[in-house]
């Protein structure tokens, strides 16, 4: 029957409609593969952790660089102190050498000549000789025969000029002792300054190594973070592609299902039309058969009516014949039939 053929088709149609609803849901809410989603979640956690570690490493670098800067300042300060004390040391050494030269002048110098030939020269000619000339060895000094105290013919009242107390050997030796004591103090300070410089240098080297280690760590973490970020970017691109593929597949499946439903509807319409046409044909055939039956019945009834009429006519004729025969027999017997009535 039509219903028997349509029932399974309606079940199939309902299944197609349900599948179409599923594909519409997939198109409206596409999903990526569980592996991709899990990988993205893992990478996001790794990137977040990596960013925290990188941020901490950057702070370590900043701290190490600040300590290195301070160490550089300390080292520069200690280096300046060492240079300053070295300058003091050089000045002290120079002063001692000059005092030593003044205490033990060369034999050809003016100072050696005066000490060897002029008693008390410090209180006389020493008052008017520039100290820078005392160690000259090219002046060729001589003693005047007349014992005059004039200088190049110019007589001076030497009593009005104070003598330089530092020109005596004793004063020079005392000055040398003081200069040597000063040098000892300077060298002690220089030793302390060098030790401080060495300590500052070690601190600078240590902080420099710490900076290098911190920068290396930060660089390593930065490289790892970039790799993780690129991997995350790639996985997100993959997820986007999977979502697009999911929507595309859902759209294609929906189109296929809607096509199948359209074909199904056409087939169902065709089946119904076929059944309706068959039903019309059967009804027409039945009506035709009914008409034939009705006509045959009518014809048979007409025939039977004629037969019955013929039988009735025959029976009437037979009755009339029998009646006539009976009347004739009665007349033959001399009976008047009219009197019998």
CSV table of C-alpha atoms in Angstrom, one decimal:
chain,number,residue,atom,x,y,z
A,1,UNK,CA,0.0,0.0,0.0
A,2,UNK,CA,1.0,3.6,-0.3
A,3,UNK,CA,1.3,4.1,3.5
A,4,UNK,CA,3.4,1.0,3.8
A,5,UNK,CA,5.8,2.4,1.2
A,6,UNK,CA,5.7,5.9,2.7
A,7,UNK,CA,6.4,4.9,6.4
A,8,UNK,CA,10.0,3.8,5.9
A,9,UNK,CA,10.6,6.8,3.6
A,10,UNK,CA,9.3,9.2,6.3
A,11,UNK,CA,11.6,7.5,8.8
A,12,UNK,CA,14.5,8.1,6.5
A,13,UNK,CA,13.4,11.7,5.9
A,14,UNK,CA,13.3,12.3,9.7
A,15,UNK,CA,16.8,10.9,9.9
A,16,UNK,CA,18.0,13.3,7.1
A,17,UNK,CA,16.3,16.3,8.9
A,18,UNK,CA,18.0,15.4,12.2
A,19,UNK,CA,21.4,15.0,10.4
A,20,UNK,CA,20.8,18.4,8.7
A,21,UNK,CA,20.2,20.0,12.1
A,22,UNK,CA,23.5,18.4,13.3
A,23,UNK,CA,25.3,19.9,10.4
A,24,UNK,CA,23.7,23.3,10.9
A,25,UNK,CA,24.9,23.1,14.5
A,26,UNK,CA,28.4,22.2,13.4
A,27,UNK,CA,28.4,25.1,10.9
A,28,UNK,CA,27.2,27.6,13.6
A,29,UNK,CA,29.5,26.2,16.3
A,30,UNK,CA,32.5,24.6,14.5
A,31,UNK,CA,35.0,22.6,16.6
A,32,UNK,CA,38.7,21.8,16.1
A,33,UNK,CA,40.2,18.4,16.8
A,34,UNK,CA,40.8,17.5,20.5
A,35,UNK,CA,44.5,17.1,19.8
A,36,UNK,CA,44.8,20.7,18.5
A,37,UNK,CA,42.7,22.1,21.4
A,38,UNK,CA,44.8,20.2,23.9
A,39,UNK,CA,48.1,21.3,22.3
A,40,UNK,CA,46.9,25.0,22.3
A,41,UNK,CA,46.0,24.8,25.9
A,42,UNK,CA,49.3,23.3,26.8
A,43,UNK,CA,51.3,25.8,24.7
A,44,UNK,CA,49.3,28.7,26.2
A,45,UNK,CA,50.2,27.5,29.7
A,46,UNK,CA,53.9,27.1,28.6
A,47,UNK,CA,53.9,30.6,27.1
A,48,UNK,CA,52.4,32.1,30.2
A,49,UNK,CA,55.0,30.4,32.3
A,50,UNK,CA,57.7,31.4,29.9
A,51,UNK,CA,56.6,35.0,30.0
A,52,UNK,CA,56.8,35.0,33.8
A,53,UNK,CA,60.2,33.4,33.7
A,54,UNK,CA,61.4,35.8,31.0
A,55,UNK,CA,60.1,38.8,33.0
A,56,UNK,CA,61.9,37.5,36.1
A,57,UNK,CA,65.1,37.1,34.1
A,58,UNK,CA,64.8,40.6,32.7
A,59,UNK,CA,64.5,41.9,36.3
A,60,UNK,CA,67.6,39.8,37.2
A,61,UNK,CA,69.4,41.4,34.2
A,62,UNK,CA,68.4,44.9,35.4
A,63,UNK,CA,69.5,44.1,38.9
A,64,UNK,CA,72.8,42.6,37.7
A,65,UNK,CA,73.4,45.6,35.4
A,66,UNK,CA,72.7,48.0,38.2
A,67,UNK,CA,75.2,46.1,40.5
A,68,UNK,CA,77.7,46.1,37.7
A,69,UNK,CA,77.2,49.9,37.1
A,70,UNK,CA,77.8,50.5,40.8
A,71,UNK,CA,80.8,48.2,40.7
A,72,UNK,CA,82.2,50.1,37.7
A,73,UNK,CA,81.7,53.4,39.7
A,74,UNK,CA,83.5,51.9,42.7
A,75,UNK,CA,86.3,50.6,40.5
A,76,UNK,CA,86.6,53.9,38.7
A,77,UNK,CA,86.7,55.7,42.1
A,78,UNK,CA,89.3,53.3,43.4
A,79,UNK,CA,91.3,53.6,40.1
A,80,UNK,CA,91.2,57.4,40.4
A,81,UNK,CA,92.3,57.2,44.0
A,82,UNK,CA,95.2,54.9,43.0
A,83,UNK,CA,96.2,57.3,40.2
A,84,UNK,CA,96.0,60.2,42.5
A,85,UNK,CA,98.2,58.4,45.2
A,86,UNK,CA,100.6,57.3,42.4
A,87,UNK,CA,100.9,60.9,41.4
A,88,UNK,CA,101.6,61.7,45.1
A,89,UNK,CA,104.1,58.9,45.2
A,90,UNK,CA,105.8,60.1,42.0
A,91,UNK,CA,105.9,63.6,43.4
A,92,UNK,CA,107.4,62.3,46.7
A,93,UNK,CA,110.0,60.2,44.8
A,94,UNK,CA,110.9,63.2,42.7
A,95,UNK,CA,111.1,65.4,45.8
A,96,UNK,CA,113.4,62.8,47.5
A,97,UNK,CA,115.5,62.6,44.4
A,98,UNK,CA,115.8,66.3,44.2
A,99,UNK,CA,116.8,66.4,48.0
A,100,UNK,CA,119.2,63.6,47.4
A,101,UNK,CA,120.7,65.5,44.5
A,102,UNK,CA,120.9,68.6,46.7
A,103,UNK,CA,122.6,66.7,49.5
A,104,UNK,CA,125.0,65.0,47.1
A,105,UNK,CA,125.4,67.3,44.1
A,106,UNK,CA,127.5,66.4,41.1
A,107,UNK,CA,131.1,67.6,41.3
A,108,UNK,CA,130.7,70.0,38.4
A,109,UNK,CA,127.6,71.7,39.7
A,110,UNK,CA,127.6,75.3,41.2
A,111,UNK,CA,126.4,73.9,44.5
A,112,UNK,CA,129.4,71.5,44.9
A,113,UNK,CA,131.7,74.4,44.0
A,114,UNK,CA,130.2,76.7,46.6
A,115,UNK,CA,130.2,74.0,49.3
A,116,UNK,CA,133.8,73.2,48.6
A,117,UNK,CA,135.1,76.7,48.2
A,118,UNK,CA,133.0,79.2,50.0
A,119,UNK,CA,132.4,78.9,53.7
A,120,UNK,CA,129.0,80.0,54.8
A,121,UNK,CA,127.9,80.5,51.2
A,122,UNK,CA,124.3,80.1,52.2
A,123,UNK,CA,124.4,83.4,54.2
A,124,UNK,CA,126.2,85.3,51.4
A,125,UNK,CA,126.1,84.5,47.8
A,126,UNK,CA,123.4,81.9,48.3
A,127,UNK,CA,121.0,84.7,49.1
A,128,UNK,CA,121.1,85.9,45.5
A,129,UNK,CA,121.5,82.8,43.5
A,130,UNK,CA,118.4,81.2,42.1
A,131,UNK,CA,117.9,77.7,43.4
A,132,UNK,CA,117.5,76.4,39.8
A,133,UNK,CA,121.1,77.5,39.1
A,134,UNK,CA,122.7,75.5,41.9
A,135,UNK,CA,122.7,72.2,40.0
A,136,UNK,CA,123.9,73.7,36.8
A,137,UNK,CA,127.3,72.2,35.7
A,138,UNK,CA,128.0,74.6,32.9
A,139,UNK,CA,128.5,77.9,34.8
A,140,UNK,CA,132.3,77.4,35.4
A,141,UNK,CA,132.4,79.2,38.8
A,142,UNK,CA,135.7,80.8,40.1
A,143,UNK,CA,136.7,82.7,43.3
A,144,UNK,CA,137.7,86.4,42.9
A,145,UNK,CA,141.2,87.1,44.2
A,146,UNK,CA,140.3,90.4,45.9
A,147,UNK,CA,137.7,88.6,48.1
A,148,UNK,CA,135.0,91.1,47.0
A,149,UNK,CA,131.4,90.2,47.7
A,150,UNK,CA,130.1,91.9,44.6
A,151,UNK,CA,128.4,90.0,41.9
A,152,UNK,CA,129.4,91.0,38.4
A,153,UNK,CA,130.6,94.3,39.8
A,154,UNK,CA,127.4,95.0,41.7
A,155,UNK,CA,127.8,95.3,45.5
A,156,UNK,CA,124.9,94.2,47.6
A,157,UNK,CA,124.0,94.7,51.3
A,158,UNK,CA,123.6,90.9,51.9
A,159,UNK,CA,122.6,91.6,55.5
A,160,UNK,CA,119.2,92.9,54.3
A,161,UNK,CA,118.5,89.5,52.5
A,162,UNK,CA,117.4,86.6,54.5
A,163,UNK,CA,119.2,83.4,53.9
A,164,UNK,CA,117.3,80.3,52.7
A,165,UNK,CA,117.3,77.9,55.7
A,166,UNK,CA,116.6,74.9,53.4
A,167,UNK,CA,120.0,75.2,51.6
A,168,UNK,CA,122.0,73.7,54.4
A,169,UNK,CA,122.9,70.0,54.2
A,170,UNK,CA,121.3,69.4,57.6
A,171,UNK,CA,118.1,71.1,56.5
A,172,UNK,CA,118.1,69.1,53.3
A,173,UNK,CA,118.7,65.8,55.2
A,174,UNK,CA,115.8,66.6,57.5
A,175,UNK,CA,113.6,67.5,54.6
A,176,UNK,CA,114.6,64.2,52.9
A,177,UNK,CA,113.7,62.3,56.1
A,178,UNK,CA,110.3,64.0,56.1
A,179,UNK,CA,109.9,63.3,52.4
A,180,UNK,CA,110.7,59.7,52.9
A,181,UNK,CA,108.2,59.5,55.8
A,182,UNK,CA,105.6,61.1,53.5
A,183,UNK,CA,106.6,58.6,50.8
A,184,UNK,CA,106.1,55.7,53.3
A,185,UNK,CA,102.7,57.1,54.2
A,186,UNK,CA,101.8,57.6,50.5
A,187,UNK,CA,102.9,54.0,49.7
A,188,UNK,CA,100.9,52.7,52.6
A,189,UNK,CA,97.9,54.5,51.3
A,190,UNK,CA,98.7,53.3,47.8
A,191,UNK,CA,98.8,49.7,49.0
A,192,UNK,CA,95.5,50.1,50.7
A,193,UNK,CA,94.1,51.8,47.6
A,194,UNK,CA,95.4,49.0,45.3
A,195,UNK,CA,93.8,46.5,47.6
A,196,UNK,CA,90.6,48.4,47.4
A,197,UNK,CA,91.0,48.6,43.6
A,198,UNK,CA,91.6,44.8,43.5
A,199,UNK,CA,88.5,44.2,45.6
A,200,UNK,CA,86.6,46.6,43.3
A,201,UNK,CA,88.0,44.8,40.3
A,202,UNK,CA,86.9,41.4,41.7
A,203,UNK,CA,83.5,42.8,42.4
A,204,UNK,CA,83.4,44.2,38.9
A,205,UNK,CA,84.4,40.9,37.4
A,206,UNK,CA,81.9,39.1,39.6
A,207,UNK,CA,79.1,41.5,38.6
A,208,UNK,CA,80.1,41.3,35.0
A,209,UNK,CA,79.9,37.5,35.1
A,210,UNK,CA,76.5,37.8,36.8
A,211,UNK,CA,75.3,40.2,34.1
A,212,UNK,CA,76.6,37.7,31.4
A,213,UNK,CA,74.9,34.8,33.1
A,214,UNK,CA,71.6,36.8,33.6
A,215,UNK,CA,71.7,38.0,29.9
A,216,UNK,CA,72.4,34.4,28.7
A,217,UNK,CA,69.5,33.2,30.8
A,218,UNK,CA,67.2,35.9,29.6
A,219,UNK,CA,68.3,35.3,26.0
A,220,UNK,CA,67.7,31.6,26.4
A,221,UNK,CA,64.3,32.2,27.9
A,222,UNK,CA,63.5,34.7,25.2
A,223,UNK,CA,64.5,32.2,22.5
A,224,UNK,CA,62.4,29.5,24.1
A,225,UNK,CA,59.5,31.9,24.5
A,226,UNK,CA,59.7,33.0,20.9
A,227,UNK,CA,59.7,29.3,19.8
A,228,UNK,CA,56.7,28.6,22.0
A,229,UNK,CA,54.9,31.7,20.7
A,230,UNK,CA,55.6,30.6,17.1
A,231,UNK,CA,54.3,27.1,17.9
A,232,UNK,CA,51.2,28.5,19.6
A,233,UNK,CA,50.7,30.8,16.6
A,234,UNK,CA,51.0,27.8,14.3
A,235,UNK,CA,48.6,25.7,16.4
A,236,UNK,CA,46.1,28.6,16.4
A,237,UNK,CA,46.4,28.8,12.6
A,238,UNK,CA,45.8,25.1,12.5
A,239,UNK,CA,42.7,25.4,14.7
A,240,UNK,CA,41.4,28.2,12.5
A,241,UNK,CA,41.9,26.0,9.5
A,242,UNK,CA,40.2,23.1,11.2
A,243,UNK,CA,37.3,25.3,12.2
A,244,UNK,CA,37.1,26.5,8.6
A,245,UNK,CA,37.2,22.9,7.3
A,246,UNK,CA,34.6,21.9,9.9
A,247,UNK,CA,32.3,24.7,8.6
A,248,UNK,CA,33.0,23.8,5.0
A,249,UNK,CA,32.3,20.1,5.6
A,250,UNK,CA,29.1,21.0,7.5
A,251,UNK,CA,28.0,23.3,4.7
A,252,UNK,CA,28.7,20.6,2.1
A,253,UNK,CA,27.0,17.9,4.2
A,254,UNK,CA,24.0,20.3,4.7
A,255,UNK,CA,23.8,20.9,1.0
A,256,UNK,CA,24.1,17.2,0.3
A,257,UNK,CA,21.3,16.5,2.8
A,258,UNK,CA,19.1,19.2,1.5
A,259,UNK,CA,19.6,17.8,-2.0
A,260,UNK,CA,18.8,14.4,-0.7
A,261,UNK,CA,15.7,15.8,1.0
A,262,UNK,CA,14.7,17.6,-2.2
A,263,UNK,CA,15.2,14.3,-4.2
A,264,UNK,CA,13.4,12.5,-1.5
A,265,UNK,CA,10.4,14.9,-1.7
A,266,UNK,CA,10.4,14.5,-5.5
A,267,UNK,CA,10.4,10.8,-5.2
A,268,UNK,CA,7.7,10.9,-2.6
A,269,UNK,CA,5.6,13.1,-4.8
A,270,UNK,CA,6.2,10.8,-7.7
A,271,UNK,CA,5.2,7.8,-5.6
A,272,UNK,CA,2.1,9.6,-4.4
A,273,UNK,CA,1.3,10.6,-8.0
A,274,UNK,CA,1.8,7.1,-9.2
A,275,UNK,CA,-0.4,5.7,-6.5
A,276,UNK,CA,-3.0,8.4,-7.2
A,277,UNK,CA,-2.9,7.6,-10.9
A,278,UNK,CA,-3.1,3.9,-10.2
A,279,UNK,CA,-6.0,4.7,-7.8
A,280,UNK,CA,-7.8,6.7,-10.5
A,281,UNK,CA,-7.1,3.9,-13.0
A,282,UNK,CA,-8.5,1.3,-10.6
A,283,UNK,CA,-11.5,3.5,-9.8
A,284,UNK,CA,-12.1,4.0,-13.5
A,285,UNK,CA,-11.7,0.3,-14.1
A,286,UNK,CA,-14.0,-0.5,-11.2
A,287,UNK,CA,-16.6,2.1,-12.5
A,288,UNK,CA,-16.3,0.6,-16.0
A,289,UNK,CA,-16.8,-2.9,-14.6
A,290,UNK,CA,-19.7,-1.7,-12.5
A,291,UNK,CA,-21.2,-0.1,-15.6
A,292,UNK,CA,-20.7,-3.3,-17.5
A,293,UNK,CA,-22.2,-5.3,-14.7
A,294,UNK,CA,-25.1,-2.8,-14.4
A,295,UNK,CA,-25.6,-3.0,-18.2
A,296,UNK,CA,-25.5,-6.8,-18.2
A,297,UNK,CA,-27.9,-6.8,-15.2
A,298,UNK,CA,-30.2,-4.4,-17.0
A,299,UNK,CA,-29.9,-6.4,-20.2
A,300,UNK,CA,-30.6,-9.6,-18.3
A,301,UNK,CA,-33.5,-8.0,-16.5
A,302,UNK,CA,-34.9,-6.7,-19.8
A,303,UNK,CA,-34.5,-10.2,-21.2
A,304,UNK,CA,-36.1,-11.8,-18.2
A,305,UNK,CA,-38.9,-9.3,-18.4
A,306,UNK,CA,-39.5,-10.2,-22.0
A,307,UNK,CA,-39.3,-13.9,-21.2
A,308,UNK,CA,-41.7,-13.4,-18.3
A,309,UNK,CA,-44.0,-11.4,-20.6
A,310,UNK,CA,-43.8,-14.1,-23.2
A,311,UNK,CA,-44.5,-16.7,-20.6
A,312,UNK,CA,-47.4,-14.7,-19.3
A,313,UNK,CA,-48.7,-14.2,-22.9
A,314,UNK,CA,-48.3,-17.9,-23.6
A,315,UNK,CA,-49.9,-18.8,-20.3
A,316,UNK,CA,-52.8,-16.5,-21.1
A,317,UNK,CA,-53.1,-18.1,-24.5
A,318,UNK,CA,-52.9,-21.5,-23.0
A,319,UNK,CA,-55.5,-20.6,-20.5
A,320,UNK,CA,-57.8,-19.2,-23.2
A,321,UNK,CA,-57.2,-22.3,-25.3
A,322,UNK,CA,-58.0,-24.6,-22.3
A,323,UNK,CA,-61.1,-22.5,-21.5
A,324,UNK,CA,-62.2,-22.7,-25.1
A,325,UNK,CA,-61.6,-26.4,-25.2
A,326,UNK,CA,-63.5,-26.9,-21.9
A,327,UNK,CA,-66.4,-24.8,-23.2
A,328,UNK,CA,-66.4,-26.7,-26.4
A,329,UNK,CA,-66.4,-30.0,-24.5
A,330,UNK,CA,-69.3,-28.7,-22.4
A,331,UNK,CA,-71.2,-27.7,-25.5
A,332,UNK,CA,-70.5,-31.1,-27.0
A,333,UNK,CA,-72.0,-32.6,-24.0
A,334,UNK,CA,-75.0,-30.3,-24.4
A,335,UNK,CA,-74.3,-28.0,-21.6
A,336,UNK,CA,-74.9,-24.4,-22.1
A,337,UNK,CA,-71.8,-22.7,-20.6
A,338,UNK,CA,-73.7,-19.4,-20.1
A,339,UNK,CA,-76.0,-21.2,-17.7
A,340,UNK,CA,-73.1,-22.4,-15.6
A,341,UNK,CA,-72.3,-18.8,-14.7
